[in-house]
Amino acid sequence: MKRYSFILILAGLLVLTARKIFAGDPSGIHTYSDSIQGLKFSVNFAWTLLSAFLVFNMQAGFTFLGAGFVQKRNTLNYLSMSFISFCVGAIIFWIFGFALMFGGSKLAPGLSSGSQFIGYSGFLLLGESYDVSTSVLWMFQIMFAATACAIVTGAVAERFKFHAYVIYSVFLCGVLYPVFGHWMWGKGWLEMLPFGVGARDFAGSGVVHGMGGLIAFIAAWMLGPRFGKYNPDGSSNVIHGHNMAYIVIGTLTLIFGWFGFNAGSTLAVTELRVSIIAVNTFLSAAAGAITLLYFSYAKTKKSDIIMTCNGALAGCVAITASGAYVPHWAAVVIGIVASLITRSSLYFIESKLKIDDPVGAISVHGANGLWGLLSVGIFSDGTYGGVKGLIVGSCSQLLSQFIACVTLIAWCFATGFILFYLMKRFFGLRVPVNIERSGIDVYEHGTSCYPGI
Amino acid sequence: MKRYSFILILAGLLVLTARKIFAGDPSGIHTYSDSIQGLKFSVNFAWTLLSAFLVFNMQAGFTFLGAGFVQKRNTLNYLSMSFISFCVGAIIFWIFGFALMFGGSKLAPGLSSGSQFIGYSGFLLLGESYDVSTSVLWMFQIMFAATACAIVTGAVAERFKFHAYVIYSVFLCGVLYPVFGHWMWGKGWLEMLPFGVGARDFAGSGVVHGMGGLIAFIAAWMLGPRFGKYNPDGSSNVIHGHNMAYIVIGTLTLIFGWFGFNAGSTLAVTELRVSIIAVNTFLSAAAGAITLLYFSYAKTKKSDIIMTCNGALAGCVAITASGAYVPHWAAVVIGIVASLITRSSLYFIESKLKIDDPVGAISVHGANGLWGLLSVGIFSDGTYGGVKGLIVGSCSQLLSQFIACVTLIAWCFATGFILFYLMKRFFGLRVPVNIERSGIDVYEHGTSCYPGI
Amino acid sequence: MKRYSFILILAGLLVLTARKIFAGDPSGIHTYSDSIQGLKFSVNFAWTLLSAFLVFNMQAGFTFLGAGFVQKRNTLNYLSMSFISFCVGAIIFWIFGFALMFGGSKLAPGLSSGSQFIGYSGFLLLGESYDVSTSVLWMFQIMFAATACAIVTGAVAERFKFHAYVIYSVFLCGVLYPVFGHWMWGKGWLEMLPFGVGARDFAGSGVVHGMGGLIAFIAAWMLGPRFGKYNPDGSSNVIHGHNMAYIVIGTLTLIFGWFGFNAGSTLAVTELRVSIIAVNTFLSAAAGAITLLYFSYAKTKKSDIIMTCNGALAGCVAITASGAYVPHWAAVVIGIVASLITRSSLYFIESKLKIDDPVGAISVHGANGLWGLLSVGIFSDGTYGGVKGLIVGSCSQLLSQFIACVTLIAWCFATGFILFYLMKRFFGLRVPVNIERSGIDVYEHGTSCYPGI
């Protein structure tokens, strides 16, 4: 009863404050008109929103993928983390993450205040930022924040405390992601670098996937491997997932969403380049998949479909930064290289660094996030956005991209370490070892994933 | 052979009648032109159709969700009901449901005849209603009818006769839904109420979800609880579903479709308010999910992901009526309240009324359908459609919304009772009790859902 | 290490060749302008790309569907074939398939060279075909090639060698599909037939589904039935799939994508006819589903949901050719007939021809591909594209459609036979019989689909 009263009082207060509506153009009446300019808004709103919806559906992809990779007894725990991350992300990004990221970018009304290092306008989408143009930007961007957040889930699966995960989500979507995002996309200092046209990360190889993958690295390292992953002599065991069909379906669902992720990142279909971007995404994914299929086959004489899926995702990650700037043949090359990087990285992380990453998030998203950033400086052919890479004889862009890579690594490692260190110190990161052995689902969530069976 | 002859004769008759084409603008040539007005049609067609496709995909969401909630031995039965409902719905809505609902609304060519109580033009999309604009409206609206129909499925699962379900679908999509829908969306008397701007239900909290949930209430009540649900002393048992992963994936798929459901309900992306609507939908879902996660946690010390999913869906249902009219902060409040209503309702329905609703459809869709309708009268800030609620000092809109609620309850209870009473009397609603105990799948559908296992 | 060097050298060579960019309009700057014409490009790009993404998602549908139909021990093999087909298809279609199909069609820049029998421009999307308009066409068309390729997968499931499948994919997407596609869609001789307006196959009943289904016929025939399918006396056994839920979900996912497949095939939403097409698709699917539900029920007294799904897909296949040309009532008739054809064909293929088609691809896609082609000549009402069928008193269109059918059968049987004959002769088509009995997954792919269980 007390809780309801609290809600009622809160509502009452909001009533009082809200009676005077101070806003940008929340109805869209001033933004739209029956004219060329008005229709441009409409068609670009449609494009951006529908793309955002597709990116949202990547959450279903991550959920399928990760659920397939984990053991049966921890599946519900994975699903829970996957589901809550975007819920927490949405609320935090609305309260302040978006303001930190896009304040000062002037990309939409109400985003005028901010420096090259941090934004500080657009909080709660109130005031001037209660505007149709600002909301469309928010809708697209929250999906990206949620994606970055979801990437880490797989790397910490089967041993992370659920409530630690919720806290991690708050900080990732509220601070870590928006601040770096501001530097790259919110008129921040990386975007303004004096080499080439400044650092460019078209749809977020670095901002989204690199960040997710590198934070996953720190998280998986500080969390330690799953019980039974490594033997006393340092050799590793394969811990099988429980449903390969989910992995394949998840990969397909992710690619489906990725078309929105990449082609939608123009935020405008009046940029007809979108078609080149979509084709590049598909070619890079296909090239990565085929490469790892036959590369694995050459080693093991088995057609490893999980590795094939990893190759496809690696191609998608890498082309995310450069898809808008490179010609089609380069997309194929980028995808091939990405898949080889992924395989090497998987081996290196598991066998050399002895970090346990159940789904391969570090290798697929982290390593290729960096490769994607660099690929902009290599393969951009100058036909879009003025971005020129090595293949058209320009070296300076690559310097910007390299600085972005170094900055990303430094930022993720530093902030990720602090975040997980503090959480570890104050309430611990891992479930008790006996729970880990018997399964997290019943302990944390009160039921198994397949209770009737 | 006789059946084929029948088809041929039917085709022959149609040939004769159809030779003279009497139509609106079935080619679109007269509607479209290379002009601002022509392009408005195009961009709004694209928006509405793509949104309709997304709403169709909610069928996959309902299928996943319900399949997860039911026991293994009744899964195929659930899938069958879920699948056939939109098939039956499409044919019935085409023959006469659409005409009853939108006749007289003048929303598109061929819909000119109808009163404030019922429509009577647009049958079979023939004549003047064989027009591109009428078809685009039909395509969007059938998806809503199919959604209303699908909501009931979960509440009657594991004991309803399959052929009774088919008959129910005919009446829901053909009469119950269209008539109430006409009152609200087809220039009917609720829409024309003299309080505020008349009753408003933007995307169908009441028309679609409220109706589905309230009919589910009547159906589950008249059908009685599943065998084993209640003990002789009146206490209830938990009957576990068989796949929690399906529930989470289903919820994600439903939210994905809901963006089309809500934002698409402008029927026009030239209404830039669509972006506010999409953001409100997401925020309400997120707020509902987080609220129920921690509310359940406070009671049980378990992180109940199923309750979390219910919270997200509750937020979606409630914001469906008001998403276009309220500011973002109100969407969060609406979602929080919706999730609390859902939890109370789940308890009340199961433990006090002793009605067995396997998936919680009554609480998620029914209770929040009503709350959604009321929320329009409370939180609308007057920035869109002239709808003003309590927070900007207007009380009259709330009166219209209240009348709509009462009408909806009366209509659903009366017609639902008659429908299920007649079905019960003439051929019975429930499968035999021995079948219920051994599983409906093999009995009604000839195979189990997982035959090889 | 050698592999990496190879990549680097390849990249080096590409750098040298690419420095001089020779292209159409890869940035879109010359194609787009702030004008009615420019916006037409934008809105049609958005429509076509988003439709292409939906069609891509049909891969998830085929994956679910087929995975459900096969036995547990061969599921991963099916998933692998399903996944690799579009990867291989994308690369091959990019290198030369697209050029063979659309060269000479003049549908976009860089596609000027080709005869009525084969195209020969647009290779690698290089030169003039490095253009935003050409890429949008490619993006849509590759999804269709991938669909044709995926259809065969189910018919050869549970016994086909994985690497033979990869080779088949190369030839289907690179030669068989593009050449026939050129005749119908690339200004080829079928499209130019002097009867009616020439042969018409709006979205590919024949080009995509007919080809897939007829190649599936040849493949399944040459491969022979699965071990245990037929008894020595010629009677057949039912080999159950392992997950009926996947089949229903897969069907829903396919219909979702089919809206993009059919309505998107205008390549332009400035053709407002898209709404009629979408409605026809839905009605035909619904009519087919209901017909087979009750037809089966009349025979077996069971409500066969798998047959119901087949009916829905049959309706979708058949309406694919004619959806743009026929009125709504005809879509219902076409769907009903399609479902009856499917049921007869299923019986005929299994019991008379004794060809083992685990998912029914031949009957659903092949038989209805032909029926769809013919239905254009029967039910077209002349309201779109000038196509007039029997129902408006014109017979000549049906002649064109009949010629297209005969040509399709001849082409598929001839080329399919040669392809599978050569593969059989040089390296065999089937896995060893002991592998077939114990399951292909572990043998070919190194793990089972559900390893933890």
mmCIF file of C-alpha atoms in Angstrom, chain A residues 5-138:
data_model
loop_
_atom_site.group_PDB
_atom_site.id
_atom_site.type_symbol
_atom_site.label_atom_id
_atom_site.label_comp_id
_atom_site.label_asym_id
_atom_site.label_seq_id
_atom_site.Cartn_x
_atom_site.Cartn_y
_atom_site.Cartn_z
ATOM 1 C CA SER A 5 1.003 5.930 -2.181
ATOM 2 C CA PHE A 6 4.529 6.762 -3.170
ATOM 3 C CA ILE A 7 3.615 6.427 -6.807
ATOM 4 C CA LEU A 8 0.581 8.623 -6.348
ATOM 5 C CA ILE A 9 2.590 11.310 -4.613
ATOM 6 C CA LEU A 10 5.218 11.169 -7.324
ATOM 7 C CA ALA A 11 2.528 11.499 -9.952
ATOM 8 C CA GLY A 12 1.068 14.419 -8.045
ATOM 9 C CA LEU A 13 4.354 16.266 -8.005
ATOM 10 C CA LEU A 14 4.857 15.665 -11.688
ATOM 11 C CA VAL A 15 1.410 17.075 -12.352
ATOM 12 C CA LEU A 16 2.363 20.280 -10.676
ATOM 13 C CA THR A 17 5.655 20.674 -12.462
ATOM 14 C CA ALA A 18 4.391 19.645 -15.840
ATOM 15 C CA ARG A 19 1.478 21.985 -16.236
ATOM 16 C CA LYS A 20 3.608 24.456 -18.042
ATOM 17 C CA ILE A 21 4.887 22.623 -21.080
ATOM 18 C CA PHE A 22 8.275 23.890 -22.136
ATOM 19 C CA ALA A 23 9.355 22.087 -25.207
ATOM 20 C CA GLY A 24 10.909 22.062 -28.659
ATOM 21 C CA ASP A 25 8.477 20.723 -31.230
ATOM 22 C CA PRO A 26 6.853 17.693 -29.597
ATOM 23 C CA SER A 27 3.969 17.532 -32.049
ATOM 24 C CA GLY A 28 6.108 17.756 -35.163
ATOM 25 C CA ILE A 29 3.817 20.396 -36.599
ATOM 26 C CA HIS A 30 6.568 22.973 -36.933
ATOM 27 C CA THR A 31 9.099 20.477 -38.249
ATOM 28 C CA TYR A 32 6.855 18.959 -40.886
ATOM 29 C CA SER A 33 5.258 20.821 -43.732
ATOM 30 C CA ASP A 34 3.783 19.779 -47.069
ATOM 31 C CA SER A 35 7.007 20.489 -48.897
ATOM 32 C CA ILE A 36 10.205 18.862 -50.059
ATOM 33 C CA GLN A 37 11.816 19.709 -46.722
ATOM 34 C CA GLY A 38 8.890 18.319 -44.775
ATOM 35 C CA LEU A 39 8.884 15.066 -46.712
ATOM 36 C CA LYS A 40 12.624 14.732 -46.180
ATOM 37 C CA PHE A 41 11.909 14.694 -42.476
ATOM 38 C CA SER A 42 9.203 12.090 -42.946
ATOM 39 C CA VAL A 43 11.171 9.693 -45.071
ATOM 40 C CA ASN A 44 14.205 10.000 -42.835
ATOM 41 C CA PHE A 45 12.106 9.490 -39.708
ATOM 42 C CA ALA A 46 10.645 6.344 -41.244
ATOM 43 C CA TRP A 47 14.078 5.067 -42.196
ATOM 44 C CA THR A 48 15.685 5.788 -38.842
ATOM 45 C CA LEU A 49 12.834 4.451 -36.724
ATOM 46 C CA LEU A 50 12.418 1.250 -38.717
ATOM 47 C CA SER A 51 16.168 0.739 -38.570
ATOM 48 C CA ALA A 52 16.044 1.278 -34.813
ATOM 49 C CA PHE A 53 13.360 -1.389 -34.541
ATOM 50 C CA LEU A 54 15.560 -3.803 -36.475
ATOM 51 C CA VAL A 55 18.473 -3.031 -34.177
ATOM 52 C CA PHE A 56 16.221 -3.717 -31.207
ATOM 53 C CA ASN A 57 15.557 -7.142 -32.648
ATOM 54 C CA MET A 58 19.289 -7.839 -32.337
ATOM 55 C CA GLN A 59 18.483 -8.302 -28.642
ATOM 56 C CA ALA A 60 16.561 -11.398 -29.684
ATOM 57 C CA GLY A 61 19.606 -12.414 -31.699
ATOM 58 C CA PHE A 62 21.987 -12.011 -28.758
ATOM 59 C CA THR A 63 19.527 -13.864 -26.569
ATOM 60 C CA PHE A 64 19.317 -16.828 -28.919
ATOM 61 C CA LEU A 65 23.049 -16.853 -29.503
ATOM 62 C CA GLY A 66 24.110 -16.717 -25.878
ATOM 63 C CA ALA A 67 21.384 -19.079 -24.711
ATOM 64 C CA GLY A 68 22.704 -21.636 -27.170
ATOM 65 C CA PHE A 69 26.285 -21.223 -25.982
ATOM 66 C CA VAL A 70 25.640 -21.714 -22.277
ATOM 67 C CA GLN A 71 24.871 -24.873 -20.368
ATOM 68 C CA LYS A 72 21.290 -25.851 -19.752
ATOM 69 C CA ARG A 73 21.438 -25.123 -16.062
ATOM 70 C CA ASN A 74 22.525 -21.508 -16.577
ATOM 71 C CA THR A 75 20.320 -20.629 -19.524
ATOM 72 C CA LEU A 76 17.685 -18.720 -17.620
ATOM 73 C CA ASN A 77 20.386 -16.663 -15.949
ATOM 74 C CA TYR A 78 21.753 -15.710 -19.346
ATOM 75 C CA LEU A 79 18.292 -14.854 -20.630
ATOM 76 C CA SER A 80 17.654 -12.705 -17.574
ATOM 77 C CA MET A 81 20.841 -10.710 -17.988
ATOM 78 C CA SER A 82 20.179 -10.298 -21.675
ATOM 79 C CA PHE A 83 16.660 -9.051 -21.059
ATOM 80 C CA ILE A 84 17.314 -6.684 -18.197
ATOM 81 C CA SER A 85 20.269 -4.967 -19.870
ATOM 82 C CA PHE A 86 18.210 -3.043 -22.378
ATOM 83 C CA CYS A 87 15.548 -2.207 -19.813
ATOM 84 C CA VAL A 88 18.093 -0.684 -17.453
ATOM 85 C CA GLY A 89 19.886 0.840 -20.413
ATOM 86 C CA ALA A 90 16.741 2.574 -21.661
ATOM 87 C CA ILE A 91 15.976 4.257 -18.350
ATOM 88 C CA ILE A 92 19.583 5.324 -17.649
ATOM 89 C CA PHE A 93 20.176 6.520 -21.193
ATOM 90 C CA TRP A 94 16.986 8.547 -20.936
ATOM 91 C CA ILE A 95 17.912 10.123 -17.593
ATOM 92 C CA PHE A 96 21.478 11.113 -18.396
ATOM 93 C CA GLY A 97 23.395 8.812 -20.784
ATOM 94 C CA PHE A 98 22.019 10.440 -23.901
ATOM 95 C CA ALA A 99 22.739 13.909 -22.511
ATOM 96 C CA LEU A 100 26.349 13.020 -21.796
ATOM 97 C CA MET A 101 26.742 11.534 -25.271
ATOM 98 C CA PHE A 102 24.974 14.006 -27.535
ATOM 99 C CA GLY A 103 24.907 17.214 -25.546
ATOM 100 C CA GLY A 104 26.765 19.778 -27.599
ATOM 101 C CA SER A 105 26.440 17.768 -30.801
ATOM 102 C CA LYS A 106 23.676 20.056 -32.079
ATOM 103 C CA LEU A 107 22.324 17.047 -33.999
ATOM 104 C CA ALA A 108 18.796 17.845 -32.820
ATOM 105 C CA PRO A 109 16.999 20.520 -30.777
ATOM 106 C CA GLY A 110 17.907 20.695 -27.101
ATOM 107 C CA LEU A 111 21.402 19.305 -27.569
ATOM 108 C CA SER A 112 23.291 22.588 -27.627
ATOM 109 C CA SER A 113 25.376 22.386 -24.448
ATOM 110 C CA GLY A 114 28.509 20.308 -24.210
ATOM 111 C CA SER A 115 32.261 20.368 -24.614
ATOM 112 C CA GLN A 116 34.592 18.247 -26.746
ATOM 113 C CA PHE A 117 34.919 15.917 -23.776
ATOM 114 C CA ILE A 118 31.408 15.572 -22.447
ATOM 115 C CA GLY A 119 27.865 16.625 -23.227
ATOM 116 C CA TYR A 120 25.443 18.120 -20.757
ATOM 117 C CA SER A 121 22.107 18.780 -22.348
ATOM 118 C CA GLY A 122 19.131 16.656 -23.255
ATOM 119 C CA PHE A 123 18.596 15.152 -19.799
ATOM 120 C CA LEU A 124 15.300 13.234 -19.545
ATOM 121 C CA LEU A 125 14.412 14.537 -23.002
ATOM 122 C CA LEU A 126 12.854 17.476 -21.214
ATOM 123 C CA GLY A 127 12.590 21.113 -22.195
ATOM 124 C CA GLU A 128 13.932 21.951 -25.650
ATOM 125 C CA SER A 129 14.795 18.298 -26.179
ATOM 126 C CA TYR A 130 11.110 17.286 -25.930
ATOM 127 C CA ASP A 131 11.126 17.379 -29.704
ATOM 128 C CA VAL A 132 10.304 14.894 -32.446
ATOM 129 C CA SER A 133 13.779 15.180 -33.975
ATOM 130 C CA THR A 134 15.506 14.605 -30.659
ATOM 131 C CA SER A 135 13.338 11.604 -29.915
ATOM 132 C CA VAL A 136 14.116 9.967 -33.211
ATOM 133 C CA LEU A 137 17.817 10.342 -32.493
ATOM 134 C CA TRP A 138 17.350 8.978 -28.973
#
